[in-house]
PDB file of C-alpha atoms in Angstrom:
ATOM      1  CA  MET M   1      34.044 -37.267   8.153  1.00  0.00           C
ATOM      2  CA  SER M   2      31.169 -36.001   6.076  1.00  0.00           C
ATOM      3  CA  ARG M   3      30.298 -33.608   8.914  1.00  0.00           C
ATOM      4  CA  ILE M   4      33.804 -32.142   8.889  1.00  0.00           C
ATOM      5  CA  LEU M   5      33.676 -31.842   5.085  1.00  0.00           C
ATOM      6  CA  THR M   6      30.339 -29.922   5.112  1.00  0.00           C
ATOM      7  CA  GLY M   7      31.610 -27.875   8.023  1.00  0.00           C
ATOM      8  CA  ARG M   8      34.636 -26.836   5.969  1.00  0.00           C
ATOM      9  CA  LEU M   9      32.866 -26.403   2.693  1.00  0.00           C
ATOM     10  CA  ILE M  10      29.652 -24.843   3.862  1.00  0.00           C
ATOM     11  CA  PRO M  11      30.520 -23.237   7.127  1.00  0.00           C
ATOM     12  CA  HIS M  12      27.217 -21.346   7.215  1.00  0.00           C
ATOM     13  CA  PRO M  13      24.438 -22.910   5.253  1.00  0.00           C
ATOM     14  CA  LEU M  14      21.858 -20.201   6.054  1.00  0.00           C
ATOM     15  CA  LEU M  15      24.233 -17.497   4.824  1.00  0.00           C
ATOM     16  CA  THR M  16      24.800 -19.489   1.681  1.00  0.00           C
ATOM     17  CA  LEU M  17      21.040 -19.630   1.029  1.00  0.00           C
ATOM     18  CA  LEU M  18      20.598 -15.955   1.883  1.00  0.00           C
ATOM     19  CA  LEU M  19      23.452 -14.838  -0.459  1.00  0.00           C
ATOM     20  CA  THR M  20      22.106 -16.975  -3.304  1.00  0.00           C
ATOM     21  CA  VAL M  21      18.570 -15.577  -2.967  1.00  0.00           C
ATOM     22  CA  THR M  22      19.980 -12.020  -2.723  1.00  0.00           C
ATOM     23  CA  TRP M  23      22.055 -12.581  -5.858  1.00  0.00           C
ATOM     24  CA  CYS M  24      19.014 -13.846  -7.839  1.00  0.00           C
ATOM     25  CA  LEU M  25      16.980 -10.911  -6.634  1.00  0.00           C
ATOM     26  CA  LEU M  26      19.786  -8.468  -7.574  1.00  0.00           C
ATOM     27  CA  ILE M  27      19.972  -9.915 -11.065  1.00  0.00           C
ATOM     28  CA  ASN M  28      16.178  -9.971 -11.063  1.00  0.00           C
ATOM     29  CA  ASP M  29      16.153 -13.294 -13.010  1.00  0.00           C
ATOM     30  CA  LEU M  30      15.604 -16.965 -12.128  1.00  0.00           C
ATOM     31  CA  SER M  31      17.545 -18.817 -14.849  1.00  0.00           C
ATOM     32  CA  LEU M  32      19.921 -21.690 -14.240  1.00  0.00           C
ATOM     33  CA  GLY M  33      23.012 -19.517 -14.814  1.00  0.00           C
ATOM     34  CA  THR M  34      21.982 -16.954 -12.295  1.00  0.00           C
ATOM     35  CA  VAL M  35      21.231 -19.602  -9.607  1.00  0.00           C
ATOM     36  CA  VAL M  36      24.549 -21.387 -10.246  1.00  0.00           C
ATOM     37  CA  PHE M  37      26.550 -18.170 -10.069  1.00  0.00           C
ATOM     38  CA  GLY M  38      24.574 -17.215  -6.923  1.00  0.00           C
ATOM     39  CA  LEU M  39      25.447 -20.576  -5.377  1.00  0.00           C
ATOM     40  CA  ILE M  40      29.142 -19.973  -6.210  1.00  0.00           C
ATOM     41  CA  VAL M  41      29.019 -16.579  -4.599  1.00  0.00           C
ATOM     42  CA  GLY M  42      27.120 -18.017  -1.637  1.00  0.00           C
ATOM     43  CA  LEU M  43      29.689 -20.812  -1.196  1.00  0.00           C
ATOM     44  CA  ILE M  44      32.807 -18.651  -1.536  1.00  0.00           C
ATOM     45  CA  ILE M  45      31.889 -15.672   0.660  1.00  0.00           C
ATOM     46  CA  PRO M  46      31.159 -17.751   3.790  1.00  0.00           C
ATOM     47  CA  ILE M  47      34.393 -19.639   3.393  1.00  0.00           C
ATOM     48  CA  LEU M  48      36.451 -16.450   2.906  1.00  0.00           C
ATOM     49  CA  THR M  49      34.778 -14.688   5.875  1.00  0.00           C
ATOM     50  CA  ALA M  50      34.418 -17.678   8.244  1.00  0.00           C
ATOM     51  CA  ALA M  51      37.581 -16.544  10.116  1.00  0.00           C
ATOM     52  CA  TYR M  52      35.999 -13.188  11.079  1.00  0.00           C
ATOM     53  CA  TRP M  53      33.065 -14.601  13.016  1.00  0.00           C
ATOM     54  CA  PRO M  54      34.216 -17.375  15.297  1.00  0.00           C
ATOM     55  CA  ASN M  55      31.029 -16.988  17.428  1.00  0.00           C
ATOM     56  CA  ARG M  56      28.575 -17.016  14.647  1.00  0.00           C
ATOM     57  CA  PRO M  57      24.929 -16.999  15.640  1.00  0.00           C
ATOM     58  CA  GLY M  58      23.315 -20.326  16.032  1.00  0.00           C
ATOM     59  CA  VAL M  59      19.641 -20.560  15.077  1.00  0.00           C
ATOM     60  CA  SER M  60      17.997 -23.689  16.414  1.00  0.00           C
ATOM     61  CA  ARG M  61      14.656 -23.460  14.669  1.00  0.00           C
ATOM     62  CA  PRO M  62      15.087 -21.353  11.455  1.00  0.00           C
ATOM     63  CA  HIS M  63      11.762 -22.542   9.997  1.00  0.00           C
ATOM     64  CA  LEU M  64       9.886 -20.587  12.662  1.00  0.00           C
ATOM     65  CA  PHE M  65      11.213 -17.354  11.122  1.00  0.00           C
ATOM     66  CA  LEU M  66       8.507 -17.513   8.450  1.00  0.00           C
ATOM     67  CA  GLY M  67       5.673 -17.370  10.949  1.00  0.00           C
ATOM     68  CA  TYR M  68       7.422 -14.649  12.898  1.00  0.00           C
ATOM     69  CA  THR M  69       7.891 -12.522   9.765  1.00  0.00           C
ATOM     70  CA  LEU M  70       4.271 -12.897   8.840  1.00  0.00           C
ATOM     71  CA  ILE M  71       3.139 -11.891  12.335  1.00  0.00           C
ATOM     72  CA  VAL M  72       5.447  -8.840  12.248  1.00  0.00           C
ATOM     73  CA  ILE M  73       4.192  -7.735   8.832  1.00  0.00           C
ATOM     74  CA  TRP M  74       0.606  -8.065   9.995  1.00  0.00           C
ATOM     75  CA  ASP M  75       1.332  -6.061  13.085  1.00  0.00           C
ATOM     76  CA  ILE M  76       3.036  -3.366  11.044  1.00  0.00           C
ATOM     77  CA  LEU M  77      -0.053  -3.046   8.843  1.00  0.00           C
ATOM     78  CA  VAL M  78      -2.506  -2.820  11.828  1.00  0.00           C
ATOM     79  CA  ALA M  79      -0.319  -0.537  13.908  1.00  0.00           C
ATOM     80  CA  ASN M  80       0.321   1.784  11.016  1.00  0.00           C
ATOM     81  CA  VAL M  81      -3.363   2.492  10.686  1.00  0.00           C
ATOM     82  CA  VAL M  82      -3.763   2.939  14.395  1.00  0.00           C
ATOM     83  CA  VAL M  83      -0.848   5.338  14.696  1.00  0.00           C
ATOM     84  CA  ALA M  84      -1.843   7.274  11.547  1.00  0.00           C
ATOM     85  CA  ALA M  85      -5.282   7.828  13.120  1.00  0.00           C
ATOM     86  CA  LEU M  86      -3.511   8.958  16.361  1.00  0.00           C
ATOM     87  CA  VAL M  87      -1.357  11.410  14.445  1.00  0.00           C
ATOM     88  CA  VAL M  88      -4.149  12.902  12.364  1.00  0.00           C
ATOM     89  CA  PHE M  89      -7.143  12.885  14.689  1.00  0.00           C
ATOM     90  CA  ARG M  90      -5.756  13.342  18.170  1.00  0.00           C
ATOM     91  CA  ARG M  91      -4.447  16.523  19.733  1.00  0.00           C
ATOM     92  CA  ASN M  92      -0.902  16.455  21.028  1.00  0.00           C
ATOM     93  CA  ARG M  93      -2.199  17.135  24.556  1.00  0.00           C
ATOM     94  CA  SER M  94      -4.346  14.119  24.632  1.00  0.00           C
ATOM     95  CA  LEU M  95      -1.496  11.749  23.697  1.00  0.00           C
ATOM     96  CA  THR M  96       0.242  10.077  26.587  1.00  0.00           C
ATOM     97  CA  PRO M  97       3.795   9.141  25.544  1.00  0.00           C
ATOM     98  CA  CYS M  98       5.734   7.076  28.031  1.00  0.00           C
ATOM     99  CA  TRP M  99       8.954   5.092  28.545  1.00  0.00           C
ATOM    100  CA  VAL M 100       8.662   1.340  29.000  1.00  0.00           C
ATOM    101  CA  ALA M 101      11.413  -0.756  30.449  1.00  0.00           C
ATOM    102  CA  ILE M 102      11.441  -4.390  29.216  1.00  0.00           C
ATOM    103  CA  PRO M 103      13.384  -7.029  31.076  1.00  0.00           C
ATOM    104  CA  LEU M 104      14.853  -9.434  28.551  1.00  0.00           C
ATOM    105  CA  ASP M 105      14.810 -13.236  28.768  1.00  0.00           C
ATOM    106  CA  ILE M 106      16.686 -13.733  25.520  1.00  0.00           C
ATOM    107  CA  ARG M 107      20.464 -13.525  25.829  1.00  0.00           C
ATOM    108  CA  LYS M 108      21.841 -13.845  22.295  1.00  0.00           C
ATOM    109  CA  PRO M 109      22.869 -10.473  20.732  1.00  0.00           C
ATOM    110  CA  GLU M 110      21.323 -11.434  17.379  1.00  0.00           C
ATOM    111  CA  ALA M 111      17.974 -12.202  19.029  1.00  0.00           C
ATOM    112  CA  ILE M 112      18.031  -8.931  20.979  1.00  0.00           C
ATOM    113  CA  THR M 113      18.879  -7.015  17.801  1.00  0.00           C
ATOM    114  CA  ILE M 114      15.923  -8.586  15.927  1.00  0.00           C
ATOM    115  CA  LEU M 115      13.606  -7.823  18.897  1.00  0.00           C
ATOM    116  CA  ALA M 116      14.765  -4.163  19.015  1.00  0.00           C
ATOM    117  CA  GLY M 117      14.342  -3.858  15.193  1.00  0.00           C
ATOM    118  CA  THR M 118      10.831  -5.325  15.378  1.00  0.00           C
ATOM    119  CA  ILE M 119       9.892  -2.915  18.161  1.00  0.00           C
ATOM    120  CA  THR M 120      11.080   0.052  16.104  1.00  0.00           C
ATOM    121  CA  LEU M 121       9.359  -1.198  12.834  1.00  0.00           C
ATOM    122  CA  THR M 122       5.958  -1.629  14.417  1.00  0.00           C
ATOM    123  CA  PRO M 123       4.684   1.964  14.640  1.00  0.00           C
ATOM    124  CA  GLY M 124       3.820   3.232  18.084  1.00  0.00           C
ATOM    125  CA  THR M 125       6.899   1.985  19.724  1.00  0.00           C
ATOM    126  CA  VAL M 126      10.633   2.827  19.298  1.00  0.00           C
ATOM    127  CA  SER M 127      13.444   0.948  20.987  1.00  0.00           C
ATOM    128  CA  ALA M 128      15.797   3.604  22.439  1.00  0.00           C
ATOM    129  CA  ASP M 129      18.418   2.011  24.565  1.00  0.00           C
ATOM    130  CA  LEU M 130      19.801  -1.168  26.136  1.00  0.00           C
ATOM    131  CA  SER M 131      20.797  -1.410  29.738  1.00  0.00           C
ATOM    132  CA  SER M 132      24.469  -1.355  30.574  1.00  0.00           C
ATOM    133  CA  GLU M 133      24.847  -5.194  30.741  1.00  0.00           C
ATOM    134  CA  GLY M 134      22.231  -5.912  28.104  1.00  0.00           C
ATOM    135  CA  HIS M 135      19.547  -7.366  30.432  1.00  0.00           C
ATOM    136  CA  SER M 136      16.742  -4.922  29.525  1.00  0.00           C
ATOM    137  CA  LEU M 137      15.530  -2.759  26.694  1.00  0.00           C
ATOM    138  CA  LEU M 138      14.239   0.818  26.905  1.00  0.00           C
ATOM    139  CA  VAL M 139      11.236   1.460  24.656  1.00  0.00           C
ATOM    140  CA  HIS M 140       9.311   4.657  23.958  1.00  0.00           C
ATOM    141  CA  ALA M 141       5.683   4.357  23.285  1.00  0.00           C
ATOM    142  CA  LEU M 142       3.767   7.107  21.496  1.00  0.00           C
ATOM    143  CA  ASN M 143       0.460   6.626  23.296  1.00  0.00           C
ATOM    144  CA  ALA M 144       0.170   4.106  26.110  1.00  0.00           C
ATOM    145  CA  ASP M 145      -2.008   4.520  29.159  1.00  0.00           C
ATOM    146  CA  ASP M 146      -0.533   1.447  30.760  1.00  0.00           C
ATOM    147  CA  PRO M 147       3.213   0.823  30.260  1.00  0.00           C
ATOM    148  CA  ASP M 148       2.920  -2.663  31.808  1.00  0.00           C
ATOM    149  CA  ALA M 149       0.500  -3.720  29.083  1.00  0.00           C
ATOM    150  CA  VAL M 150       2.905  -2.621  26.367  1.00  0.00           C
ATOM    151  CA  ARG M 151       5.727  -4.512  28.108  1.00  0.00           C
ATOM    152  CA  ASP M 152       3.602  -7.700  28.507  1.00  0.00           C
ATOM    153  CA  GLU M 153       2.473  -7.568  24.873  1.00  0.00           C
ATOM    154  CA  ILE M 154       5.991  -7.270  23.467  1.00  0.00           C
ATOM    155  CA  LYS M 155       7.252 -10.039  25.826  1.00  0.00           C
ATOM    156  CA  HIS M 156       4.380 -12.317  24.878  1.00  0.00           C
ATOM    157  CA  ARG M 157       4.085 -11.589  21.214  1.00  0.00           C
ATOM    158  CA  TYR M 158       7.684 -11.188  20.035  1.00  0.00           C
ATOM    159  CA  GLU M 159      10.125 -12.185  22.679  1.00  0.00           C
ATOM    160  CA  ARG M 160       8.580 -15.566  23.386  1.00  0.00           C
ATOM    161  CA  ARG M 161       8.754 -16.414  19.671  1.00  0.00           C
ATOM    162  CA  LEU M 162      12.304 -15.241  19.268  1.00  0.00           C
ATOM    163  CA  LYS M 163      13.335 -17.325  22.253  1.00  0.00           C
ATOM    164  CA  ARG M 164      11.931 -20.417  20.577  1.00  0.00           C
ATOM    165  CA  ILE M 165      13.692 -19.605  17.314  1.00  0.00           C
ATOM    166  CA  PHE M 166      17.117 -18.919  18.812  1.00  0.00           C
ATOM    167  CA  GLU M 167      17.327 -21.080  21.966  1.00  0.00           C
TER     168      GLU M 167
ATOM    169  CA  MET N   1     -13.446  -5.637 -16.975  1.00  0.00           C
ATOM    170  CA  ASN N   2     -10.249  -7.074 -18.325  1.00  0.00           C
ATOM    171  CA  TRP N   3      -7.140  -7.968 -16.416  1.00  0.00           C
ATOM    172  CA  ASP N   4      -5.197  -4.818 -17.511  1.00  0.00           C
ATOM    173  CA  PHE N   5      -7.918  -2.651 -15.914  1.00  0.00           C
ATOM    174  CA  ILE N   6      -7.794  -4.618 -12.652  1.00  0.00           C
ATOM    175  CA  ALA N   7      -3.977  -4.451 -12.511  1.00  0.00           C
ATOM    176  CA  GLU N   8      -4.116  -0.678 -13.197  1.00  0.00           C
ATOM    177  CA  LEU N   9      -6.656  -0.300 -10.414  1.00  0.00           C
ATOM    178  CA  ALA N  10      -4.541  -2.270  -8.000  1.00  0.00           C
ATOM    179  CA  VAL N  11      -1.457  -0.102  -8.923  1.00  0.00           C
ATOM    180  CA  CYS N  12      -3.413   3.054  -8.337  1.00  0.00           C
ATOM    181  CA  VAL N  13      -4.808   1.901  -5.010  1.00  0.00           C
ATOM    182  CA  THR N  14      -1.465   0.796  -3.565  1.00  0.00           C
ATOM    183  CA  ILE N  15       0.268   4.012  -4.777  1.00  0.00           C
ATOM    184  CA  VAL N  16      -2.446   6.105  -3.063  1.00  0.00           C
ATOM    185  CA  ILE N  17      -2.182   4.076   0.109  1.00  0.00           C
ATOM    186  CA  GLY N  18       1.571   4.394   0.176  1.00  0.00           C
ATOM    187  CA  SER N  19       1.536   8.129  -0.455  1.00  0.00           C
ATOM    188  CA  VAL N  20      -1.105   8.737   2.158  1.00  0.00           C
ATOM    189  CA  PHE N  21       1.057   7.019   4.808  1.00  0.00           C
ATOM    190  CA  ILE N  22       4.169   8.976   3.748  1.00  0.00           C
ATOM    191  CA  LEU N  23       2.110  12.205   3.947  1.00  0.00           C
ATOM    192  CA  VAL N  24       0.836  11.274   7.356  1.00  0.00           C
ATOM    193  CA  GLY N  25       4.381  10.363   8.419  1.00  0.00           C
ATOM    194  CA  SER N  26       5.675  13.774   7.313  1.00  0.00           C
ATOM    195  CA  TYR N  27       2.755  15.553   8.912  1.00  0.00           C
ATOM    196  CA  GLY N  28       3.378  13.739  12.160  1.00  0.00           C
ATOM    197  CA  LEU N  29       7.067  14.811  12.072  1.00  0.00           C
ATOM    198  CA  LEU N  30       5.859  18.432  12.086  1.00  0.00           C
ATOM    199  CA  LYS N  31       2.863  18.075  14.322  1.00  0.00           C
ATOM    200  CA  LEU N  32       4.038  16.021  17.264  1.00  0.00           C
ATOM    201  CA  ASP N  33       5.611  18.141  19.961  1.00  0.00           C
ATOM    202  CA  TYR N  34       8.170  15.976  21.750  1.00  0.00           C
ATOM    203  CA  PRO N  35      11.439  14.822  20.085  1.00  0.00           C
ATOM    204  CA  MET N  36      10.926  11.132  20.940  1.00  0.00           C
ATOM    205  CA  SER N  37       7.324  11.257  19.737  1.00  0.00           C
ATOM    206  CA  ARG N  38       8.545  12.788  16.479  1.00  0.00           C
ATOM    207  CA  LEU N  39      10.725   9.772  15.921  1.00  0.00           C
ATOM    208  CA  HIS N  40       7.561   7.631  15.587  1.00  0.00           C
ATOM    209  CA  ALA N  41       6.515   9.421  12.418  1.00  0.00           C
ATOM    210  CA  PRO N  42       9.331   8.465  10.017  1.00  0.00           C
ATOM    211  CA  THR N  43       9.213   4.801  11.048  1.00  0.00           C
ATOM    212  CA  LYS N  44       5.682   4.756   9.729  1.00  0.00           C
ATOM    213  CA  ALA N  45       6.596   6.343   6.370  1.00  0.00           C
ATOM    214  CA  GLY N  46       9.477   3.905   6.165  1.00  0.00           C
ATOM    215  CA  THR N  47       7.352   0.838   6.453  1.00  0.00           C
ATOM    216  CA  LEU N  48       3.920   0.973   4.938  1.00  0.00           C
ATOM    217  CA  GLY N  49       4.451   4.105   2.904  1.00  0.00           C
ATOM    218  CA  VAL N  50       7.455   2.815   0.947  1.00  0.00           C
ATOM    219  CA  GLY N  51       5.986  -0.698   1.083  1.00  0.00           C
ATOM    220  CA  GLY N  52       2.881   0.418  -0.700  1.00  0.00           C
ATOM    221  CA  ILE N  53       4.762   2.154  -3.484  1.00  0.00           C
ATOM    222  CA  LEU N  54       7.129  -0.781  -3.919  1.00  0.00           C
ATOM    223  CA  LEU N  55       4.108  -3.158  -4.075  1.00  0.00           C
ATOM    224  CA  ALA N  56       2.642  -0.954  -6.772  1.00  0.00           C
ATOM    225  CA  SER N  57       5.904  -1.174  -8.709  1.00  0.00           C
ATOM    226  CA  MET N  58       5.810  -4.973  -8.455  1.00  0.00           C
ATOM    227  CA  ILE N  59       2.190  -5.295  -9.551  1.00  0.00           C
ATOM    228  CA  TYR N  60       2.952  -2.994 -12.501  1.00  0.00           C
ATOM    229  CA  SER N  61       5.939  -5.058 -13.634  1.00  0.00           C
ATOM    230  CA  PHE N  62       4.032  -8.344 -13.344  1.00  0.00           C
ATOM    231  CA  ALA N  63       1.046  -6.886 -15.204  1.00  0.00           C
ATOM    232  CA  LEU N  64       3.371  -5.873 -18.080  1.00  0.00           C
ATOM    233  CA  GLY N  65       4.685  -9.379 -18.344  1.00  0.00           C
ATOM    234  CA  ASP N  66       8.226  -9.320 -17.214  1.00  0.00           C
ATOM    235  CA  GLY N  67       7.900  -9.652 -13.406  1.00  0.00           C
ATOM    236  CA  SER N  68      10.403  -7.960 -11.136  1.00  0.00           C
ATOM    237  CA  LEU N  69      11.262  -8.788  -7.529  1.00  0.00           C
ATOM    238  CA  HIS N  70      13.948  -6.127  -7.034  1.00  0.00           C
ATOM    239  CA  GLU N  71      11.485  -4.334  -4.722  1.00  0.00           C
ATOM    240  CA  LEU N  72      11.634  -7.153  -2.175  1.00  0.00           C
ATOM    241  CA  LEU N  73      15.374  -6.441  -1.828  1.00  0.00           C
ATOM    242  CA  ILE N  74      14.790  -2.723  -1.314  1.00  0.00           C
ATOM    243  CA  MET N  75      12.221  -3.601   1.362  1.00  0.00           C
ATOM    244  CA  ALA N  76      14.616  -6.016   3.080  1.00  0.00           C
ATOM    245  CA  PHE N  77      17.451  -3.473   3.185  1.00  0.00           C
ATOM    246  CA  LEU N  78      15.120  -0.778   4.412  1.00  0.00           C
ATOM    247  CA  PHE N  79      13.818  -3.001   7.163  1.00  0.00           C
ATOM    248  CA  VAL N  80      17.372  -3.820   8.305  1.00  0.00           C
ATOM    249  CA  THR N  81      18.655  -0.228   8.256  1.00  0.00           C
ATOM    250  CA  ALA N  82      15.682   1.924   9.330  1.00  0.00           C
ATOM    251  CA  PRO N  83      15.625   0.701  12.996  1.00  0.00           C
ATOM    252  CA  ILE N  84      19.348   1.330  13.374  1.00  0.00           C
ATOM    253  CA  SER N  85      19.090   5.060  12.308  1.00  0.00           C
ATOM    254  CA  ALA N  86      16.059   5.476  14.554  1.00  0.00           C
ATOM    255  CA  HIS N  87      18.044   3.812  17.391  1.00  0.00           C
ATOM    256  CA  PHE N  88      20.942   6.250  16.930  1.00  0.00           C
ATOM    257  CA  VAL N  89      18.671   9.317  16.892  1.00  0.00           C
ATOM    258  CA  ALA N  90      17.006   7.995  20.086  1.00  0.00           C
ATOM    259  CA  LYS N  91      20.426   7.502  21.719  1.00  0.00           C
ATOM    260  CA  VAL N  92      21.612  10.968  20.842  1.00  0.00           C
ATOM    261  CA  HIS N  93      18.489  12.392  22.308  1.00  0.00           C
ATOM    262  CA  LEU N  94      18.924  10.370  25.471  1.00  0.00           C
ATOM    263  CA  HIS N  95      22.470  11.446  25.738  1.00  0.00           C
ATOM    264  CA  ARG N  96      21.913  15.126  25.318  1.00  0.00           C
ATOM    265  CA  ASP N  97      18.495  15.901  26.779  1.00  0.00           C
ATOM    266  CA  HIS N  98      17.391  13.367  29.314  1.00  0.00           C
ATOM    267  CA  LEU N  99      18.369  13.199  32.959  1.00  0.00           C
ATOM    268  CA  LYS N 100      18.805   9.797  34.501  1.00  0.00           C
ATOM    269  CA  GLN N 101      15.765  10.246  36.817  1.00  0.00           C
ATOM    270  CA  ASP N 102      13.369  10.906  33.880  1.00  0.00           C
ATOM    271  CA  LEU N 103      13.863   7.318  32.670  1.00  0.00           C
ATOM    272  CA  PRO N 104      12.402   4.203  34.281  1.00  0.00           C
ATOM    273  CA  VAL N 105      14.947   2.151  36.268  1.00  0.00           C
ATOM    274  CA  PRO N 106      16.262  -0.767  34.183  1.00  0.00           C
ATOM    275  CA  PRO N 107      14.821  -3.913  35.774  1.00  0.00           C
ATOM    276  CA  LYS N 108      18.001  -6.006  35.999  1.00  0.00           C
ATOM    277  CA  ASP N 109      20.910  -3.673  35.570  1.00  0.00           C
ATOM    278  CA  PRO N 110      22.071  -0.502  37.363  1.00  0.00           C
ATOM    279  CA  LEU N 111      22.084   1.872  34.343  1.00  0.00           C
ATOM    280  CA  TRP N 112      20.975   2.351  30.741  1.00  0.00           C
ATOM    281  CA  ALA N 113      23.904   2.001  28.358  1.00  0.00           C
ATOM    282  CA  THR N 114      23.725   5.639  27.141  1.00  0.00           C
ATOM    283  CA  LYS N 115      23.903   6.835  30.737  1.00  0.00           C
ATOM    284  CA  ASP N 116      26.771   4.507  31.605  1.00  0.00           C
ATOM    285  CA  THR N 117      29.743   6.824  31.394  1.00  0.00           C
ATOM    286  CA  GLY N 118      32.076   4.647  33.373  1.00  0.00           C
ATOM    287  CA  GLY N 119      32.277   7.000  36.355  1.00  0.00           C
ATOM    288  CA  GLN N 120      32.927  10.101  34.257  1.00  0.00           C
ATOM    289  CA  PRO N 121      30.535  12.976  34.759  1.00  0.00           C
ATOM    290  CA  GLN N 122      27.897  13.472  32.068  1.00  0.00           C
ATOM    291  CA  PRO N 123      28.895  16.088  29.446  1.00  0.00           C
ATOM    292  CA  ASP N 124      26.558  19.087  29.349  1.00  0.00           C
TER     293      ASP N 124
END
C-alpha cells in the first residue's frame, strides 16, 4: 500500500531531488521558503509529466554517479592540458587523427547518451555517430597512434562504471 | 597577507587560466586543418575555459560575503548541451563529406546511423 502511494505521489524521486536542487540554485538562496517551494515544484512536475515517459530510465546504483562525475572532471582537467599542448606546440602534419569504433556493452539509451557526452567533453575525443542498431559508437580522436588503446581506455574507464551504475 | 588578497589572487589566477584555454581553443579552431580535428578545439574552450571563469566568479562572490552558486547551474547546462551540438556538427560532416569506406566498420552492426539511408542512394 505504502509502495503504491509513494509510486503515485513521487513517481520519480531522483527527478524530484534534481528539480529541488535546480530551483534552489536558480533562486541562489538556501532558506526554508526556497527549499519548500522547490520541493513543491519537484513534486508537481514529475506527477504532471509521468504520463509522457512510461519507460523512464531506471538507475540501479545512483550513488556511484558521484565517483563517476569526479573521475570525469579530473580527466577533463588532465586532457585539457594535454590537448592544449598538442594544439599549440605540434605541427598539423605530426598529428595523427583517427576514427575509433567502440563496441558497446551498455544497452540503455540513457547510459549510451552519458557515455557519448563524456567522450565529447573530455578533450581529444569527440563522439560522432552511433551504429544503425545502436550497438557501437564512432569516436574521432585528435591524436592517437593506436586506436585500440583509445577504445580499451574508454571501455575500461567509463563504460564499465556506467554499466555498474545503470545495470 | 590577508584573506582579501588571497581571494583576489585566486580570482586572478582562475580568470587567467580560463582565458588561456579559451584562447587556445579559438586558436586551435583556426590552426587545425581537418574539419573533424577542428571540432576538438571548441569542446576544450567550453569545458575548462568557461569553467575557470565561472570558478573565478564563484570565488569572488564568496569572498565578498554573499556566496553565489548560480555558476554551477551554468556549468551543468553547458555540460549537457555542448556534446549535443558537437554531435550534430560531426553528423553533418559525416553526412556530407565522408564516404562509407573511409570509416571503420561498426563492430556489431552493418552501418553507421548517418550512413543508413534505408536503401535510398546517398545525396550528393
